C-alpha cells in the first residue's frame, strides 16, 4: 500500500459532491458548498437542454434513416488501385488515388448531399469530401465525431482546404465505417467543461488538436534529449525505480510493501547513475521519478519524467557549462525538427542565447530584497540568508530578470546530503538550479561528494543509516573521482518550450495529489 501524508484534506471535486448526501454536504466549507451547488445546477441545466435537442434530432434522423436504408454504395474496381498512406506522407500523392485510415475529427454537412470530414490519423489532419450517395447511406447519416473510417479517393488541390498540408483535399469515391461513435460524444466535452470533467475524460481530451499536438511535441523533445546525449558520447542506463533508499528526503517518499520489506518509489535515479560512470563514463537516463508532494501548484506532479545525467572528471564550472549546453541544444533541435509544432503551439519561441546569467544564492536574496520580492508578502518581510526561496517569489524574480538563470552555491543545510561543499566556503555547496522565465526551476544539479570520509559524516549529520547505501558509499572506496550531475524535469521543460501554463496539460495522464485516475 502507498503511504502519503494525509494531514491536509483533499479538495472535494464536483463529481464527489454530486454523490454526497445532504448530511455529508453539510460538513463541507460553506463557500465550497455554494460553488459546487452552482456548478451542479449548471450541469443539470445543460444536461436537460442537451436531452431536448437530442430528442428533436432523433426524430429527424429517423425520417432520414428510412430513406437512407435504400441507398447502397460499392467500390468501383475499374478505378486505379489506391496507394495506402499516412497523412504525413501526402505531399507526393497529389493527383493520385489513395487509401487512408483514421478517425473523424470534425464533420460538417452542407445540405444533405455534401459532407466534409476532417480526418485525423495520428500523423496529421486531412479535409475529405463526400458527395451524393456517399453521404446518403445509413452509415453517413449516423456518422459522429471519433468514428473510425476507411477512405478511398483522389488527393486534389483546393485553396480553401485546411489541414496538415493546407490546400490539399481528398475527393472520396468510396468509404467504409470501421468503428462507430455514439451521439453522446458531442455532449461529453464542451468549452465550459471544468477541470475534473476534462481529466476524467482525458482519454478523449488527448484526441483534440492542441492536446494531440502537445503529445507529439513532447515525444519529439524527448527524442532531442536523446540525440543530444548520444551526440556527446553519453550512454543511456536504466536504473531501478523500486528502491530501498531515499535520495531527496523522507517527507516526499512513496512507501510500499515490497514482498514483506519496506520499499519506495524512486525520488531520483542519481545514485544509481553515479555507479555507472566507472563502467561507461558519461551516462544518462530518462525515467519516472516520484514525489509525495503535498503542493498543488501548476508545476508540481507526484510522478514526472526525470532526465538525469552524471559525468566523471569535471569541475563545477564544467557542470554549469554542460547544463547550459544541454538546454540550449535541445531547444535548437526542437525548433528545427518540430517547426510545424512550434508554429502551432508557441510561435513566439526564440532560440536560447548563451551565456546564461549566473547568480549566487546570496545574490538572489539581495535581488529579492532590493526589488521588494518578499518572503511574507502580506507582512512585507524580506528574505534573509539561509531562507529557502519558494516557488512564487523565485518565479517572480526570474520573470523580472527575464532570462535563464543558473542559480548557484546554496547553503549546505538547504541541500541534499550528497552535495559537495565549496572549497572556498564549506557552508555553501557546489549546487545549481536552472530557472526559466514563466516556469521557474527546471534543473537541479551539483558536484557530488567524492570523499568516503566526508560522505560518512554526511550520513551521520542527517541521522541516516549508512548500511543500505553501502553500494553508493563504495563508489568513493574503489577509485573515487570528482564528478557531478543534474536532473531536469521533462514536463516543466515542455511547459517552457510549448508555452503551456499548467504542467498537467503536457502529461498523457497526470498524477498529482488527489488525481490517480483514469
XYZ file of C-alpha atoms in Angstrom, residues 66-340:
275
model
C -35.810 5.379 -43.647
C -34.700 6.916 -46.946
C -31.013 6.071 -46.374
C -31.716 2.374 -45.876
C -32.430 2.145 -49.616
C -29.047 3.644 -50.623
C -26.135 1.273 -51.275
C -22.579 2.136 -52.379
C -19.955 -0.143 -53.907
C -16.216 0.035 -54.528
C -15.539 0.783 -58.209
C -12.975 -1.841 -59.247
C -12.353 -0.050 -62.541
C -10.611 2.818 -60.728
C -6.809 2.728 -60.221
C -5.581 0.632 -57.282
C -5.193 3.068 -54.354
C -1.883 3.704 -52.581
C -2.245 3.203 -48.822
C -0.544 6.034 -46.955
C -0.471 8.230 -43.855
C -1.376 11.909 -43.807
C 2.238 12.818 -43.029
C 3.251 11.278 -46.411
C 0.683 13.062 -48.604
C 2.836 15.683 -50.335
C 3.976 13.476 -53.260
C 0.484 11.951 -53.603
C -1.205 14.938 -55.244
C -3.361 13.753 -58.151
C -3.121 10.093 -57.124
C -5.766 7.753 -55.777
C -5.063 6.842 -52.170
C -6.428 4.759 -49.293
C -6.254 6.230 -45.821
C -7.490 5.182 -42.376
C -8.308 7.453 -39.466
C -10.831 8.999 -37.104
C -13.453 11.648 -37.772
C -12.012 14.687 -36.018
C -14.792 17.028 -37.164
C -17.583 16.762 -39.692
C -19.755 19.385 -41.373
C -22.819 18.993 -43.552
C -23.514 21.368 -46.421
C -27.061 20.431 -47.300
C -27.959 16.736 -47.428
C -25.667 15.674 -50.296
C -22.326 17.156 -49.265
C -20.340 16.090 -46.216
C -16.935 17.415 -45.154
C -14.837 15.239 -42.848
C -11.675 16.408 -41.131
C -9.784 13.130 -40.839
C -7.189 12.515 -38.106
C -4.850 9.546 -38.373
C -2.351 10.334 -35.598
C 0.150 11.826 -38.046
C -1.908 14.782 -39.208
C -5.245 16.155 -40.402
C -6.849 15.991 -43.860
C -10.011 17.578 -45.215
C -12.086 14.983 -47.083
C -15.315 15.495 -49.012
C -18.147 13.026 -49.621
C -20.837 13.789 -52.221
C -24.160 12.419 -53.489
C -24.845 8.787 -52.488
C -21.584 8.562 -50.487
C -23.179 10.760 -47.850
C -26.703 9.427 -48.210
C -26.150 5.998 -46.631
C -27.185 4.967 -43.137
C -23.538 4.994 -42.043
C -23.096 8.552 -43.349
C -26.242 9.922 -41.729
C -25.383 8.358 -38.352
C -21.681 9.264 -38.548
C -20.375 11.050 -35.440
C -17.077 12.507 -34.315
C -14.422 9.958 -33.325
C -15.825 7.212 -35.576
C -13.038 5.338 -37.334
C -13.269 5.159 -41.125
C -11.542 3.944 -44.274
C -11.499 6.446 -47.147
C -10.679 5.904 -50.827
C -10.242 8.874 -53.116
C -8.088 11.205 -55.175
C -5.910 13.815 -53.487
C -6.653 17.172 -55.107
C -5.770 20.831 -54.635
C -8.294 23.203 -53.075
C -7.099 26.514 -51.699
C -9.888 26.532 -49.109
C -8.885 23.220 -47.547
C -7.250 23.327 -44.122
C -5.150 20.582 -42.589
C -1.598 19.424 -42.058
C -0.993 20.401 -45.698
C -3.197 23.415 -46.403
C -4.741 23.347 -49.850
C -4.955 19.531 -50.044
C -8.353 17.812 -50.100
C -9.367 14.184 -50.557
C -12.170 13.704 -53.092
C -13.671 10.496 -51.725
C -15.003 7.916 -54.190
C -15.740 5.170 -51.649
C -15.623 4.757 -47.909
C -16.330 2.303 -45.113
C -17.243 2.762 -41.473
C -14.890 0.722 -39.258
C -15.921 1.706 -35.744
C -18.935 3.874 -34.901
C -19.091 6.544 -32.198
C -22.343 7.340 -30.296
C -24.119 10.698 -30.430
C -23.225 11.354 -26.787
C -19.687 12.243 -27.890
C -20.980 15.739 -28.697
C -22.004 16.407 -25.089
C -19.210 14.798 -23.064
C -16.773 17.663 -23.557
C -17.623 21.313 -24.172
C -15.813 24.632 -23.890
C -17.422 25.030 -20.455
C -16.210 21.652 -19.123
C -14.411 22.052 -15.784
C -11.025 20.572 -14.952
C -12.472 17.459 -13.265
C -14.564 16.578 -16.327
C -11.603 17.153 -18.631
C -9.337 14.944 -16.530
C -11.939 12.202 -16.071
C -12.271 12.146 -19.853
C -8.580 12.597 -20.569
C -8.735 9.627 -22.951
C -10.973 11.774 -25.168
C -9.296 15.124 -24.491
C -5.978 13.891 -25.885
C -7.642 13.363 -29.258
C -8.101 17.133 -29.580
C -5.977 19.224 -31.927
C -3.958 21.023 -29.246
C -3.689 18.098 -26.817
C -2.517 15.675 -29.503
C -0.041 18.267 -30.797
C 1.383 18.645 -27.282
C 1.857 14.863 -27.005
C 3.655 14.772 -30.353
C 5.811 17.721 -29.314
C 6.716 16.042 -26.023
C 7.778 12.923 -27.919
C 9.975 14.998 -30.211
C 11.501 16.917 -27.288
C 12.381 13.603 -25.623
C 13.964 12.457 -28.896
C 16.023 15.683 -28.993
C 17.359 14.986 -25.498
C 18.483 11.519 -26.538
C 20.087 12.865 -29.717
C 21.996 15.429 -27.650
C 23.287 12.853 -25.191
C 24.233 10.312 -27.841
C 25.896 13.058 -29.861
C 28.018 13.925 -26.834
C 29.023 10.304 -26.242
C 26.758 9.522 -23.273
C 25.446 6.011 -22.582
C 21.801 5.516 -21.609
C 21.274 3.382 -18.496
C 18.094 2.021 -16.899
C 18.266 2.305 -13.089
C 15.531 0.683 -10.970
C 12.502 2.681 -9.881
C 11.702 0.328 -6.974
C 14.291 1.092 -4.290
C 15.090 0.728 -0.603
C 16.853 4.075 -0.131
C 15.930 7.741 -0.208
C 17.617 10.418 -2.251
C 15.751 13.674 -1.598
C 14.419 13.362 1.957
C 11.866 11.111 3.614
C 8.923 13.532 3.589
C 8.211 13.012 -0.116
C 8.705 9.243 -0.267
C 6.009 6.931 -1.581
C 6.305 3.827 0.602
C 5.217 0.355 -0.455
C 5.211 -3.218 0.769
C 7.873 -4.964 -1.306
C 7.276 -8.659 -0.645
C 7.227 -8.055 3.101
C 10.018 -5.467 3.171
C 9.646 -1.707 3.114
C 10.389 -0.228 -0.278
C 9.895 3.075 -2.056
C 9.204 4.507 -5.466
C 12.372 6.291 -6.524
C 12.728 10.036 -5.995
C 15.677 10.149 -8.388
C 17.937 7.759 -10.295
C 21.015 9.851 -9.499
C 22.715 7.462 -7.064
C 22.426 4.502 -9.434
C 23.690 6.603 -12.323
C 26.750 7.533 -10.244
C 27.631 3.835 -10.010
C 27.540 3.680 -13.804
C 30.222 6.284 -14.505
C 33.236 3.992 -13.757
C 31.666 1.459 -16.132
C 30.544 3.596 -19.087
C 31.678 7.171 -18.368
C 29.169 9.943 -19.051
C 25.707 8.432 -18.659
C 22.055 9.460 -18.549
C 18.560 8.097 -18.060
C 15.000 9.198 -18.843
C 12.747 7.550 -16.293
C 9.847 8.373 -13.947
C 10.580 9.769 -10.506
C 8.032 10.041 -7.727
C 7.496 12.675 -5.044
C 4.692 12.565 -2.476
C 4.359 16.332 -2.811
C 1.517 17.977 -0.917
C 1.936 21.021 -3.154
C -0.930 21.658 -5.556
C 0.718 24.268 -7.758
C 0.647 24.405 -11.531
C 4.156 22.955 -11.737
C 4.054 20.028 -9.278
C 3.423 16.366 -10.058
C 3.593 13.199 -7.958
C 5.007 11.330 -10.977
C 7.227 13.048 -13.504
C 9.811 12.093 -16.094
C 13.316 12.846 -14.931
C 16.142 13.418 -17.378
C 19.259 12.794 -15.313
C 22.950 12.674 -16.150
C 26.193 12.009 -14.270
C 29.642 12.993 -15.506
C 33.086 11.988 -14.147
C 36.229 14.118 -14.029
C 34.565 17.531 -14.262
C 34.563 20.588 -12.001
C 31.703 22.902 -11.032
C 32.213 25.287 -13.943
C 32.235 22.313 -16.283
C 28.937 21.144 -14.797
C 27.339 24.553 -15.353
C 28.531 24.520 -18.960
C 27.002 21.081 -19.519
C 23.610 22.112 -18.131
C 23.619 25.238 -20.278
C 24.733 23.356 -23.388
C 22.035 20.702 -22.919
C 19.154 23.156 -22.661
C 20.344 25.404 -25.496
C 20.995 22.467 -27.823
C 17.697 20.685 -27.157
C 15.764 23.916 -27.702
C 17.547 24.455 -31.040
C 16.984 20.848 -32.154
C 13.293 21.010 -31.304
C 12.800 24.302 -33.136
C 14.421 22.807 -36.235
C 12.788 19.367 -36.212
C 9.386 20.485 -34.937
C 8.958 23.779 -36.786
C 5.313 22.963 -37.572
